[in-house]
Every structure is written in C-alpha cells, then in structure tokens.
Coordinates of C-alpha atoms in Angstrom, one line a residue:
Chain A
M1214 CA 77.5 -6.4 78.9
K1215 CA 78.5 -8.3 82.0
A1216 CA 78.7 -12.0 82.8
L1217 CA 78.9 -13.5 86.3
L1218 CA 80.8 -16.8 86.0
V1219 CA 80.0 -19.5 88.6
G1220 CA 83.2 -21.5 89.2
E1221 CA 83.1 -25.0 90.7
C1222 CA 85.3 -26.5 93.4
R1223 CA 85.6 -30.1 94.5
D1224 CA 87.7 -31.2 97.5
G1225 CA 89.1 -27.6 97.8
K1226 CA 90.3 -27.4 94.2
L1227 CA 88.9 -25.3 91.3
L1228 CA 87.7 -27.8 88.6
E1229 CA 89.7 -27.4 85.4
H1230 CA 86.6 -26.9 83.2
S1231 CA 85.8 -23.7 85.1
H1232 CA 88.3 -22.0 82.8
E1233 CA 85.9 -22.7 79.9
L1234 CA 83.6 -20.0 81.4
F1235 CA 86.3 -17.4 80.6
G1236 CA 86.5 -18.7 77.0
F1237 CA 82.7 -18.3 76.6
A1238 CA 82.7 -14.8 78.2
S1239 CA 85.4 -13.7 75.7
Q1240 CA 83.3 -15.0 72.8
L1241 CA 80.3 -13.1 74.2
G1242 CA 82.5 -10.0 74.5
A1243 CA 81.3 -9.6 78.1
E1244 CA 83.0 -8.1 81.1
T1245 CA 83.4 -10.8 83.8
A1246 CA 83.3 -11.4 87.5
M1247 CA 83.4 -14.8 89.2
V1248 CA 81.6 -16.3 92.1
L1249 CA 83.1 -19.3 93.8
I1250 CA 82.2 -21.3 96.9
G1251 CA 85.6 -22.5 97.7
S1252 CA 88.8 -21.3 99.4
E1253 CA 91.7 -18.9 98.7
G1254 CA 93.7 -21.9 97.6
A1255 CA 91.2 -22.6 94.8
L1256 CA 91.2 -19.1 93.2
P1257 CA 92.0 -18.9 89.5
S1258 CA 94.8 -16.7 88.2
Y1259 CA 92.3 -14.0 87.1
G1260 CA 92.7 -10.3 87.5
G1261 CA 89.0 -9.5 88.0
T1262 CA 86.6 -9.7 90.9
V1263 CA 86.0 -13.0 92.6
Y1264 CA 83.1 -13.2 95.1
L1265 CA 84.4 -15.9 97.4
A1266 CA 82.3 -17.8 99.9
D1267 CA 84.0 -20.3 102.2
A1268 CA 83.2 -23.9 101.3
S1269 CA 84.2 -25.0 104.8
K1270 CA 81.2 -23.0 106.0
Y1271 CA 78.7 -23.5 103.2
G1272 CA 79.7 -27.0 102.0
E1273 CA 80.6 -28.0 98.4
Y1274 CA 77.1 -29.3 97.8
N1275 CA 74.5 -27.3 99.5
P1276 CA 72.2 -26.0 96.8
D1277 CA 69.9 -24.0 99.0
L1278 CA 72.9 -22.0 100.3
H1279 CA 74.8 -21.9 97.0
K1280 CA 71.8 -20.5 95.2
R1281 CA 71.5 -17.7 97.7
L1282 CA 75.2 -17.0 97.6
V1283 CA 75.0 -16.7 93.8
Q1284 CA 72.0 -14.4 94.2
A1285 CA 74.0 -12.2 96.6
A1286 CA 76.7 -11.9 94.0
V1287 CA 74.1 -11.1 91.3
E1288 CA 72.7 -8.3 93.4
R1289 CA 76.1 -6.7 93.7
E1290 CA 77.2 -7.3 90.2
K1291 CA 74.0 -6.9 88.2
P1292 CA 75.1 -9.1 85.4
D1293 CA 73.3 -9.7 82.1
Y1294 CA 74.3 -13.4 82.2
V1295 CA 74.9 -15.9 85.0
V1296 CA 77.0 -18.7 83.6
F1297 CA 77.5 -22.2 84.8
M1298 CA 79.2 -25.3 83.3
H1299 CA 76.6 -28.1 82.4
T1300 CA 78.0 -30.4 85.1
S1301 CA 76.3 -32.3 87.9
Y1302 CA 76.9 -29.1 89.9
G1303 CA 75.7 -26.7 87.2
W1304 CA 72.6 -28.5 86.1
D1305 CA 71.6 -29.0 89.7
L1306 CA 72.2 -25.4 90.7
A1307 CA 71.4 -23.3 87.6
P1308 CA 67.6 -24.0 87.6
R1309 CA 67.5 -23.1 91.3
V1310 CA 69.2 -19.8 90.7
A1311 CA 66.9 -19.2 87.6
A1312 CA 63.9 -19.8 89.8
L1313 CA 65.1 -17.5 92.5
L1314 CA 65.9 -14.7 90.0
Q1315 CA 62.7 -15.3 88.0
A1316 CA 65.1 -15.6 85.0
P1317 CA 65.1 -17.5 81.8
Q1318 CA 67.6 -20.4 81.5
V1319 CA 69.2 -22.0 78.5
S1320 CA 70.9 -25.3 79.2
E1321 CA 74.0 -26.9 77.6
V1322 CA 74.9 -24.1 75.3
V1323 CA 77.4 -25.1 72.6
A1324 CA 77.7 -21.9 70.5
L1325 CA 76.4 -18.4 70.0
A1326 CA 74.2 -18.2 66.9
E1327 CA 71.7 -15.9 65.2
G1328 CA 71.3 -13.6 68.2
G1329 CA 70.6 -16.6 70.5
F1330 CA 72.2 -19.7 71.9
E1331 CA 72.7 -22.9 70.1
R1332 CA 72.2 -26.1 72.0
P1333 CA 71.9 -29.8 71.3
C1334 CA 68.6 -31.6 71.3
C1335 CA 67.3 -35.0 70.3
S1336 CA 70.2 -36.8 72.1
Q1337 CA 72.8 -34.7 70.4
K1338 CA 71.6 -35.5 67.0
M1339 CA 70.1 -32.1 66.3
R1340 CA 70.6 -28.4 67.3
Q1341 CA 68.2 -25.8 68.3
V1342 CA 68.7 -22.0 68.6
V1343 CA 67.0 -20.4 71.6
Q1344 CA 66.4 -16.8 72.5
A1345 CA 65.8 -15.7 76.0
V1346 CA 63.3 -13.1 77.1
G1347 CA 64.2 -11.2 80.2
S1348 CA 67.4 -10.5 82.2
P1349 CA 69.6 -11.8 83.6
V1350 CA 69.8 -14.9 81.5
V1351 CA 71.0 -18.1 83.3
L1352 CA 73.2 -20.3 81.1
T1353 CA 74.9 -23.7 81.4
L1354 CA 77.7 -24.5 79.0
Q1355 CA 78.4 -27.9 77.5
G1356 CA 81.9 -29.1 78.6
G1357 CA 84.5 -28.8 75.8
A1358 CA 82.3 -26.5 73.6
F1359 CA 84.3 -23.4 74.5
P1360 CA 88.0 -23.0 74.9
A1361 CA 89.5 -23.1 78.4
V1362 CA 91.2 -19.7 78.9
V1363 CA 93.3 -18.8 81.9
P1364 CA 93.1 -15.0 82.0
G1365 CA 96.1 -14.3 84.3
G1366 CA 96.4 -11.9 87.1
T1367 CA 95.5 -11.8 90.8
P1368 CA 91.8 -11.8 91.8
Q1369 CA 90.3 -9.0 93.7
Q1370 CA 88.5 -10.9 96.4
Q1371 CA 85.1 -9.9 97.7
P1372 CA 83.9 -12.0 100.7
L1373 CA 80.4 -13.4 100.3
D1374 CA 78.1 -14.4 103.1
V1375 CA 74.5 -15.4 103.6
D1376 CA 72.6 -16.5 106.8
G1377 CA 70.6 -19.6 107.5
K1378 CA 71.1 -23.2 106.4
G1379 CA 70.1 -25.5 103.6
R1380 CA 67.4 -28.1 103.8
G1381 CA 69.2 -31.2 102.5
E1382 CA 72.1 -32.8 104.3
F1383 CA 75.3 -33.7 102.3
L1384 CA 76.6 -36.9 103.7
G1385 CA 79.8 -37.1 101.7
Y1386 CA 81.4 -38.5 98.6
E1387 CA 81.6 -42.2 97.6
A1388 CA 84.7 -43.0 95.6
A1389 CA 84.6 -44.4 92.1
A1390 CA 84.3 -48.2 91.7
R1391 CA 87.6 -49.2 90.2
K1392 CA 87.3 -52.9 89.5
G1393 CA 89.0 -54.6 86.5
V1394 CA 91.1 -53.1 83.9
D1395 CA 92.7 -49.6 84.0
L1396 CA 91.5 -48.5 80.5
S1397 CA 93.4 -45.3 80.7
R1398 CA 96.6 -47.2 79.9
A1399 CA 95.2 -49.4 77.1
E1400 CA 96.5 -48.8 73.5
I1401 CA 93.5 -50.4 71.9
I1402 CA 90.0 -50.3 73.2
V1403 CA 86.9 -52.0 71.7
S1404 CA 83.8 -50.7 73.4
A1405 CA 80.3 -52.2 73.4
G1406 CA 77.2 -50.0 73.4
R1407 CA 73.5 -50.6 73.4
G1408 CA 73.6 -51.6 69.7
V1409 CA 75.2 -54.9 70.6
G1410 CA 71.7 -55.9 71.5
K1411 CA 72.1 -58.2 74.4
K1412 CA 74.5 -59.5 77.0
E1413 CA 74.9 -62.8 75.1
N1414 CA 76.4 -60.9 72.2
L1415 CA 79.3 -59.4 74.2
P1416 CA 81.8 -62.3 73.5
V1417 CA 81.7 -61.0 69.9
I1418 CA 83.2 -57.7 71.1
A1419 CA 85.6 -59.4 73.4
E1420 CA 86.9 -61.6 70.4
L1421 CA 87.6 -58.5 68.4
A1422 CA 89.5 -56.9 71.3
K1423 CA 91.5 -60.2 71.8
V1424 CA 92.5 -60.4 68.1
L1425 CA 93.7 -56.8 68.3
G1426 CA 95.4 -57.2 71.6
G1427 CA 93.2 -54.6 73.2
E1428 CA 90.8 -54.2 76.1
V1429 CA 87.0 -54.1 76.3
G1430 CA 85.2 -51.0 77.3
A1431 CA 81.5 -50.2 77.5
S1432 CA 79.1 -47.3 77.2
R1433 CA 76.7 -46.4 80.0
P1434 CA 73.6 -48.4 78.9
V1435 CA 75.6 -51.6 78.8
V1436 CA 76.7 -51.0 82.4
D1437 CA 73.3 -49.9 83.5
S1438 CA 71.8 -53.1 82.1
G1439 CA 74.2 -55.1 84.2
W1440 CA 75.9 -56.6 81.1
M1441 CA 79.3 -55.4 82.2
E1442 CA 80.9 -54.1 85.4
A1443 CA 80.9 -50.4 86.2
G1444 CA 84.7 -50.3 86.0
A1445 CA 84.5 -50.8 82.2
Q1446 CA 82.5 -47.7 81.6
V1447 CA 84.1 -45.1 79.3
G1448 CA 82.8 -41.5 79.7
V1449 CA 82.5 -38.5 82.0
T1450 CA 81.0 -40.7 84.8
G1451 CA 83.4 -43.6 84.1
Q1452 CA 86.9 -43.7 82.8
T1453 CA 88.5 -41.1 80.5
V1454 CA 90.6 -42.9 77.9
S1455 CA 93.1 -42.0 75.1
P1456 CA 94.1 -45.2 73.3
K1457 CA 95.8 -45.3 69.9
L1458 CA 92.7 -47.0 68.5
Y1459 CA 89.2 -46.8 69.8
I1460 CA 86.5 -48.9 68.2
A1461 CA 82.9 -48.0 69.3
C1462 CA 80.5 -50.8 68.6
G1463 CA 76.9 -49.9 68.6
I1464 CA 77.5 -46.7 70.6
S1465 CA 75.3 -43.7 69.5
G1466 CA 77.6 -41.2 71.1
A1467 CA 76.0 -39.4 74.1
I1468 CA 78.0 -36.4 75.0
Q1469 CA 79.2 -38.0 78.2
H1470 CA 80.6 -40.9 76.3
L1471 CA 82.2 -38.7 73.6
A1472 CA 83.9 -36.5 76.3
G1473 CA 85.5 -39.6 77.7
M1474 CA 87.0 -41.0 74.5
K1475 CA 87.4 -38.2 71.9
K1476 CA 91.1 -37.8 72.7
S1477 CA 91.7 -41.3 71.2
G1478 CA 94.3 -41.4 68.4
F1479 CA 92.0 -43.0 65.8
I1480 CA 88.3 -43.6 66.2
V1481 CA 86.3 -46.2 64.4
A1482 CA 82.5 -46.3 65.0
I1483 CA 80.3 -49.1 63.9
N1484 CA 76.6 -48.1 63.9
K1485 CA 73.6 -48.7 61.8
D1486 CA 72.4 -45.1 62.3
R1487 CA 74.3 -42.9 59.8
D1488 CA 73.2 -39.8 61.8
A1489 CA 74.4 -41.1 65.2
P1490 CA 76.4 -38.3 67.0
I1491 CA 79.4 -40.7 67.3
G1492 CA 79.9 -39.9 63.6
E1493 CA 81.0 -36.4 64.6
V1494 CA 84.2 -37.6 66.3
A1495 CA 84.8 -40.8 64.3
D1496 CA 87.7 -41.0 61.8
V1497 CA 85.8 -43.9 60.2
L1498 CA 82.1 -44.5 60.5
V1499 CA 81.0 -48.0 59.4
V1500 CA 77.3 -47.9 58.7
A1501 CA 76.4 -51.5 59.6
D1502 CA 74.8 -53.9 62.1
V1503 CA 77.5 -54.6 64.8
M1504 CA 76.6 -58.3 64.9
Q1505 CA 77.2 -58.7 61.2
F1506 CA 80.2 -56.5 60.8
V1507 CA 82.3 -57.2 64.0
P1508 CA 82.5 -61.0 63.5
A1509 CA 83.4 -60.5 59.8
L1510 CA 86.2 -58.1 60.9
T1511 CA 87.5 -60.4 63.6
A1512 CA 87.6 -63.3 61.2
K1513 CA 89.5 -61.4 58.6
L1514 CA 92.0 -60.0 61.2
A1515 CA 92.5 -63.5 62.7
K1516 CA 93.8 -64.8 59.4
Chain B
M1377 CA 51.4 -41.3 101.2
K1378 CA 51.0 -39.6 97.8
I1379 CA 53.6 -39.9 95.1
L1380 CA 53.7 -38.0 91.8
V1381 CA 55.7 -39.2 88.8
C1382 CA 56.1 -36.8 85.9
V1383 CA 56.4 -38.5 82.5
K1384 CA 57.2 -37.2 79.0
Q1385 CA 56.7 -38.9 75.7
V1386 CA 59.5 -38.5 73.3
P1387 CA 60.4 -39.8 69.8
D1388 CA 62.6 -42.8 69.4
M1389 CA 66.1 -41.3 69.2
E1390 CA 67.2 -43.5 66.3
S1391 CA 64.7 -41.6 64.1
R1392 CA 65.7 -39.2 61.4
F1393 CA 64.6 -35.7 62.5
R1394 CA 63.3 -33.1 60.2
P1395 CA 62.2 -29.5 61.0
D1396 CA 58.5 -28.8 61.3
A1397 CA 56.8 -26.2 59.1
A1398 CA 57.8 -23.3 61.4
G1399 CA 61.5 -24.6 61.4
V1400 CA 61.7 -24.5 65.2
W1401 CA 61.1 -28.1 66.3
Y1402 CA 60.9 -31.6 64.7
A1403 CA 58.0 -32.6 62.5
E1404 CA 56.1 -35.5 64.0
T1405 CA 55.5 -37.2 60.7
D1406 CA 56.9 -40.8 60.7
L1407 CA 58.2 -40.6 64.3
A1408 CA 57.5 -43.4 66.8
F1409 CA 56.9 -42.1 70.3
R1410 CA 57.8 -43.8 73.6
V1411 CA 58.2 -43.0 77.3
N1412 CA 61.3 -40.9 77.9
E1413 CA 63.9 -43.3 79.2
Y1414 CA 64.8 -41.4 82.3
D1415 CA 61.1 -41.2 83.3
E1416 CA 60.9 -45.0 83.1
Y1417 CA 63.4 -45.1 85.9
A1418 CA 61.3 -42.6 87.8
I1419 CA 58.1 -44.7 87.4
E1420 CA 60.0 -47.8 88.4
Q1421 CA 61.4 -46.2 91.6
A1422 CA 57.9 -45.1 92.6
V1423 CA 56.5 -48.6 92.1
L1424 CA 59.5 -50.1 94.0
L1425 CA 58.7 -47.8 96.9
K1426 CA 55.0 -48.7 96.8
E1427 CA 56.0 -52.3 97.0
Q1428 CA 58.4 -51.6 99.8
L1429 CA 55.7 -49.9 101.8
G1430 CA 53.2 -52.7 101.3
G1431 CA 51.2 -51.1 98.6
E1432 CA 50.1 -48.1 100.7
P1433 CA 51.2 -45.1 98.7
E1434 CA 49.1 -43.9 95.8
I1435 CA 51.0 -43.2 92.7
T1436 CA 49.8 -40.5 90.3
L1437 CA 51.3 -40.2 86.9
L1438 CA 51.3 -36.8 85.1
S1439 CA 52.0 -36.1 81.5
V1440 CA 51.7 -32.8 79.6
G1441 CA 51.2 -33.1 75.9
P1442 CA 48.9 -33.8 72.9
D1443 CA 46.6 -36.8 72.7
R1444 CA 49.4 -39.2 71.8
V1445 CA 50.8 -39.0 75.3
V1446 CA 48.0 -41.3 76.5
E1447 CA 50.1 -44.2 75.2
A1448 CA 52.9 -43.1 77.6
I1449 CA 50.4 -42.8 80.4
K1450 CA 49.1 -46.3 79.7
K1451 CA 52.5 -47.7 80.0
G1452 CA 53.1 -46.1 83.3
L1453 CA 49.8 -47.3 84.6
A1454 CA 50.7 -50.8 83.4
M1455 CA 54.0 -50.6 85.2
G1456 CA 52.1 -50.0 88.5
A1457 CA 51.0 -46.4 88.8
D1458 CA 47.4 -46.1 90.3
R1459 CA 46.0 -43.1 88.4
A1460 CA 47.0 -40.5 85.9
V1461 CA 46.6 -36.9 84.9
H1462 CA 46.8 -35.9 81.3
V1463 CA 47.4 -32.2 80.9
Q1464 CA 46.1 -31.8 77.4
D1465 CA 48.3 -29.5 75.4
P1466 CA 48.7 -29.9 71.6
A1467 CA 51.4 -27.2 71.6
S1468 CA 53.5 -28.5 74.6
H1469 CA 56.6 -28.5 72.5
L1470 CA 56.5 -24.7 72.3
K1471 CA 56.3 -24.3 76.1
D1472 CA 59.6 -23.6 77.8
P1473 CA 60.9 -25.7 80.7
F1474 CA 59.8 -23.0 83.1
Q1475 CA 56.2 -23.1 81.8
I1476 CA 56.1 -26.9 81.9
A1477 CA 57.2 -26.8 85.5
S1478 CA 54.7 -24.1 86.4
I1479 CA 51.9 -26.2 84.8
I1480 CA 52.8 -29.2 86.9
A1481 CA 53.2 -27.1 90.0
A1482 CA 49.8 -25.6 89.4
Y1483 CA 48.3 -29.1 89.5
A1484 CA 50.5 -30.4 92.3
R1485 CA 50.2 -27.5 94.7
G1486 CA 46.8 -28.5 96.1
E1487 CA 47.5 -32.3 96.1
G1488 CA 50.1 -32.5 98.9
F1489 CA 52.4 -35.0 97.3
D1490 CA 55.0 -36.4 99.7
L1491 CA 57.4 -37.5 97.0
I1492 CA 57.8 -36.4 93.4
F1493 CA 59.9 -38.4 90.9
T1494 CA 61.0 -37.0 87.5
G1495 CA 63.6 -38.0 85.0
M1496 CA 66.7 -35.9 85.1
Q1497 CA 66.1 -34.7 81.6
S1498 CA 64.2 -35.6 78.5
L1499 CA 65.8 -37.2 75.5
D1500 CA 64.5 -34.7 73.0
R1501 CA 64.7 -31.3 74.7
G1502 CA 67.2 -32.2 77.4
S1503 CA 67.1 -29.0 79.4
S1504 CA 67.4 -30.8 82.8
Q1505 CA 65.4 -27.9 84.2
V1506 CA 61.8 -29.1 84.7
G1507 CA 62.3 -31.3 87.8
V1508 CA 64.4 -28.7 89.7
A1509 CA 62.2 -25.8 88.7
L1510 CA 59.1 -27.7 89.9
A1511 CA 60.8 -28.4 93.3
E1512 CA 61.6 -24.7 93.6
M1513 CA 58.1 -23.7 92.8
L1514 CA 56.6 -26.1 95.3
G1515 CA 59.3 -25.3 97.9
Y1516 CA 60.4 -28.9 98.1
P1517 CA 64.0 -29.9 98.7
C1518 CA 65.4 -31.7 95.7
A1519 CA 68.3 -33.9 94.6
T1520 CA 69.2 -34.4 90.9
T1521 CA 70.9 -37.2 88.9
V1522 CA 70.0 -39.9 91.4
V1523 CA 71.4 -43.4 90.9
G1524 CA 70.6 -44.7 94.4
F1525 CA 67.4 -44.2 96.4
E1526 CA 66.3 -45.2 99.9
Y1527 CA 63.3 -44.2 101.9
A1528 CA 62.5 -44.7 105.5
D1529 CA 60.2 -42.8 107.9
G1530 CA 59.9 -39.6 105.8
T1531 CA 63.6 -39.5 105.1
V1532 CA 65.0 -39.9 101.6
T1533 CA 68.7 -40.8 101.2
V1534 CA 70.0 -40.7 97.7
K1535 CA 73.2 -41.2 95.8
R1536 CA 73.8 -38.5 93.1
E1537 CA 76.0 -39.3 90.2
L1538 CA 78.9 -36.9 89.8
E1539 CA 81.7 -36.9 87.4
G1540 CA 84.5 -39.5 87.2
G1541 CA 82.5 -42.3 88.8
V1542 CA 82.2 -40.3 92.1
K1543 CA 78.9 -40.3 93.9
G1544 CA 77.5 -37.7 96.3
M1545 CA 75.4 -38.9 99.2
V1546 CA 72.5 -36.6 100.2
R1547 CA 69.7 -36.8 102.8
L1548 CA 66.4 -35.0 102.3
T1549 CA 63.2 -34.8 104.4
A1550 CA 59.9 -35.4 102.6
P1551 CA 58.1 -33.8 100.9
A1552 CA 60.9 -33.9 98.4
L1553 CA 61.6 -34.3 94.7
V1554 CA 64.3 -36.4 93.1
T1555 CA 65.3 -36.5 89.4
C1556 CA 66.3 -39.9 88.2
Q1557 CA 69.4 -40.9 86.2
L1558 CA 69.8 -44.0 84.1
G1559 CA 71.0 -47.0 86.1
L1560 CA 68.9 -46.1 89.2
N1561 CA 67.0 -49.4 88.8
Q1562 CA 65.9 -51.8 86.1
P1563 CA 62.5 -50.6 84.7
R1564 CA 60.1 -53.5 84.5
Y1565 CA 58.2 -54.5 81.4
P1566 CA 54.4 -54.3 81.9
T1567 CA 52.9 -57.8 82.0
L1568 CA 49.7 -58.6 80.0
P1569 CA 47.5 -58.8 83.1
N1570 CA 48.8 -55.4 84.3
I1571 CA 48.2 -53.9 80.8
M1572 CA 44.6 -55.1 81.1
K1573 CA 44.2 -53.7 84.6
A1574 CA 45.7 -50.4 83.5
K1575 CA 42.8 -49.9 81.1
K1576 CA 40.4 -49.5 84.0
K1577 CA 42.5 -46.9 85.9
E1578 CA 41.4 -43.3 86.1
V1579 CA 42.9 -40.8 83.7
N1580 CA 41.9 -37.2 84.6
V1581 CA 42.1 -34.9 81.5
I1582 CA 42.8 -31.3 82.2
P1583 CA 43.1 -28.7 79.5
V1584 CA 46.4 -26.8 79.8
E1585 CA 44.7 -23.4 79.9
Q1586 CA 43.4 -24.3 83.4
L1587 CA 46.9 -24.6 84.7
L1588 CA 49.2 -22.3 82.7
K1589 CA 49.4 -18.8 83.9
Q1590 CA 53.0 -17.9 82.8
E1591 CA 54.5 -16.4 79.7
A1592 CA 57.4 -18.1 77.9
R1593 CA 60.9 -17.0 78.8
L1594 CA 62.5 -18.9 75.9
V1595 CA 61.6 -18.7 72.2
L1596 CA 62.8 -21.4 69.8
T1597 CA 64.0 -19.8 66.6
R1598 CA 65.7 -22.7 64.7
F1599 CA 65.9 -26.5 64.5
R1600 CA 68.5 -28.1 62.3
A1601 CA 71.1 -30.8 62.0
P1602 CA 74.6 -30.0 63.4
A1603 CA 77.2 -28.8 61.0
K1604 CA 79.2 -31.9 59.9
K1605 CA 82.7 -31.7 61.1
G1606 CA 84.0 -33.5 58.0
G1607 CA 87.2 -35.4 57.7
G1608 CA 85.6 -38.7 58.7
V1609 CA 85.2 -41.5 56.2
V1610 CA 81.8 -43.2 56.0
L1611 CA 81.8 -46.8 54.8
E1612 CA 78.5 -48.1 53.6
G1613 CA 77.3 -51.1 51.7
D1614 CA 78.4 -54.8 51.6
V1615 CA 79.9 -56.0 54.9
A1616 CA 82.9 -57.9 53.4
D1617 CA 83.8 -54.8 51.4
Q1618 CA 83.5 -52.6 54.5
V1619 CA 85.8 -55.0 56.4
D1620 CA 88.4 -54.8 53.6
R1621 CA 88.3 -51.1 53.3
L1622 CA 88.5 -50.6 57.1
I1623 CA 91.5 -52.9 57.4
G1624 CA 93.1 -50.9 54.5
I1625 CA 92.5 -47.6 56.3
L1626 CA 93.8 -49.0 59.7
K1627 CA 97.0 -50.2 58.0
D1628 CA 97.4 -46.9 56.2
K1629 CA 96.6 -44.5 59.0
T1630 CA 97.5 -46.2 62.2
A1631 CA 100.4 -48.3 63.6
V1632 CA 98.2 -50.8 65.3
L1633 CA 97.9 -53.4 62.6
R1634 CA 101.5 -53.6 61.5

C-alpha cells in the first residue's frame, strides 16, 4: 500500500501541519512519497522520495498547474491514496485532483474506522464512516486529528515539471487585519458566539471579562455579523490563543474555532445545547442560556 | 448574463441527530430544515451582482433533493432569484458529492451560465467538494472560500480566506465558479412583497434520473455520535446553583480566582 502525501508551502516554507500527513500514513501502514510545490529550502527531513516542483515557476496558488503536477507524481508513483490536509489549500486542490484522476474523495478524515474513513458531519456534532470505491482514493485530513511526525533523513529529490499555464491569476496575499488587542498574550479570555443572540447583548460578555481582568474574544459568526472587529476573532482564520482560562459563551465549537483555542489551560463553555461540539474540549460545560447565566456569574464574582 | 446558484437544504444544526433505519445518515423525524448557511451568502452575492448590473442578469436557483427542498427554493426566490430548478431526488442524501456535482453539471452544461455561485460546503455533509467538482466538470475556472467578490466586464476578482487571517487575491475570467464562505456579505431577509412575488416565479421540476448517469464512488456505512472524550464536567439545572458550582471549580482547579 502506498500513499502520496501532498505537502503545502507558503512564502517558501513547508507548513508545520504537513507533518501530520506522515502521522496518518504510519497509522495507515502505508509506504510514502511526497509531492511538494515549493523549494529545496522547504523540504522536510524525510528519507523518502520527494517530487519537487519549483514554486517560483508554478506559484504557491495555481490550482490548474498544481493539480497537474500532483497528477504527474501520481503517474510515476501509482499510489493507493493521495493525501492532503483539509486546509484552504487542500480543500481547494483535492477535488480538482480527484476530478482529474476520476477518483473518489473523502474529505476531512479524522480516523480510520471499520474498513473506511471516519469524518465529522452535521457541523462536527456527528460522525460518519465512509468507504471509497475505486483507486486511488483522494483524502483530506482534519488538522490536529493525526499526530505530526517528523520522519528524519534526507529526501531523494525528483524534479517535477508540467507545461502550460493556469487559468486564474494569483494577485498576491493580503495580510491579516490586526486591530485591537493581541489575544495571544491574554491570560483570561471571554469569547462571545452566536448564542449571545444580538450585538446589544455584548456588554454582558464584556462585563464578565472586566470582572475577571480578561479580554474579550469572538467566534466567527459574531465577526461576520459585524458585531465585533475582525481582530477579535479566535480560530484558524483569526488568532490562535492559549490563555489560562477561556470562557466560551454561546459558541457551538466549529472545528476552526476549536483549533484556535483548545490549547487554553482551562476551558469553560456556556451553551444551551448539551451536544454542542465545544463540549468535547471543555473542562466544564454549563448547559444554560448565556444571557441568564453570564450576568448571574458576573454579579457573584463582583461581590 | 446568466447566473446559477446552487442551494442545499439542511437541518438546523442545534437539532439532536439520530441515525436513520439503515444507520448511515440522520433520521429526518423532528428535524427543522433551512437553507444551508453558506448558500445564503451565495444567493445574496448573485442578487448583489444583479443589482450592480442594473437587473440585467437572470438568476437561476438549483436544488437537488426531496419535496421539502421547495421551501429552500422559495426562500432563494424571495431573496431575489428569478427562476428555479428542483432536481427531484428523494434519496439525494445517499448520493456522493461527485454524483451531486455530476447531476448539476448535466443540467448546467447546455445552459451556458456565465457565473456559478455555491456555498463552500454544506453544514450537514460538509465535504466541500461539490462546487469545485462542478467547476471541473464544466471546465470553469474556480476559486473557493471566497470572502470578497468583485465583477467587472467579464472579470471576477475574489478574496479567498486562508489561515491566520491572511487572504489570497485571485482573478478569474468568466465563465467561472466561486464557492462562498461565511462573512462574504450580509444575506438579506426576504420582505413580504418579495415572498408574494416569489410564489409566481417558475420552478422547473426535473426527476433526478434524467440527469444522473454516474455510479457512486463513496458508500456511507455508519452514522453515529462521536465518542465522548470524557473528563469534562457538565453543569445542568438551576442557574444560581450552576454559578456557585462553577466558581467552586475555578477556585479549585485554576489560579485565576485567587
């Protein structure tokens, strides 16, 4: 059994989570090779074959060319699995590769189970097991689901080239909005989610943060609704935080949010849905309406 | 100009999910269905573009699913789409993303859409495959996870959301497909007059058999709740009591209240 692992580079560096691909392959018991559109400086310390295409020639985001580069590596390696991380790169590129290879694709795999792949569904509240018909199978892996493994060794490089150009034009990156507080340094964060109900309720969250001497964060829907600035967003697409105490108010726990806060020392979640995925990482889950519980907590703490 | 918006109807995610009789997907009993949130952003972006272009483009809404999806179609029409296609499929939940994309592609191929909007994923299945696979089948360039959209003279310029707050700027030439991420716009609420108008709009019903020619590549074998990690304390009941117990735990287990 063989797995072709698709690494990911940004700004000339191999992204850290690419190492989780090796952790997955070892659970699968598969031989590995890697394909990377990057540079020699971005190679992992990995003793196997790395098919390396030059990012300065093909671009870091050029899906038409990247899919054909992956296809070229597939033709040489003949893998049973082609594995991506479930990132903005992976979920964009994997379906294109699957379409080109006429291959089945399983997205956001979190485990191997019952001869198939386990993946979340229903906004992370449930799991499904999926079996794939045909080969190779294209997979994307949920970040953090498999251990990062740095295999060690020096890669045997195989240059990779394709002709032609892509249809879209990549115009460049726009840096993150960094207004307001640097939540990465906060010791206590009280975060507001959709369960807060409306913008007018936010002072209730701010009051609790004030009493605790902490900062206020937010989940994505709160920022998308314009209730709070983008700089307050905690999660994969916002800030990654690790305070001593994290209080999630009315946050259901989308995987992108969990990934940004689960390293917090102690996690309290307040949610009226007992089955909300935030319960998986919370040290204490308070099953209650935020607008009833939080003011009561603040009042008691203020005494 | 012709625009297609693909819409899925999904259950409210605050629901309690139970396996169906086959044990491979959720039972629909007691579930309330609504428009997939990502798709509301897709509808809104199509309507904003129609407004920008002085009402010229025709917006077709398409949904694959059983009879209940008519409610989702009505909402999209009330938000401003012009007409709709209901691909009638009582077993759409057993179709894999590749089949769903091929169904939509079979419809769209002869229609010559200039732009296609989809959500970046559905809230229930969440494969994030259908939009991209559809683009590949139609030979359209495509950008995913879009949080910014501009159109001028056949050129689409989008902002893709990447990790860590970084955005990637991409330019595509129509015909093109974009998959919409939350935060792209502010989906409107249909007004009462528009809800009334929507009732008169055309809904073309097509049985799925006419469009589906592909075998499934994925088979669902199990649907279940995740294994509980354990360790976490759950506080339920009276609020005052919950407050006291939480403060007790925080004093006991953390240094922040001392």
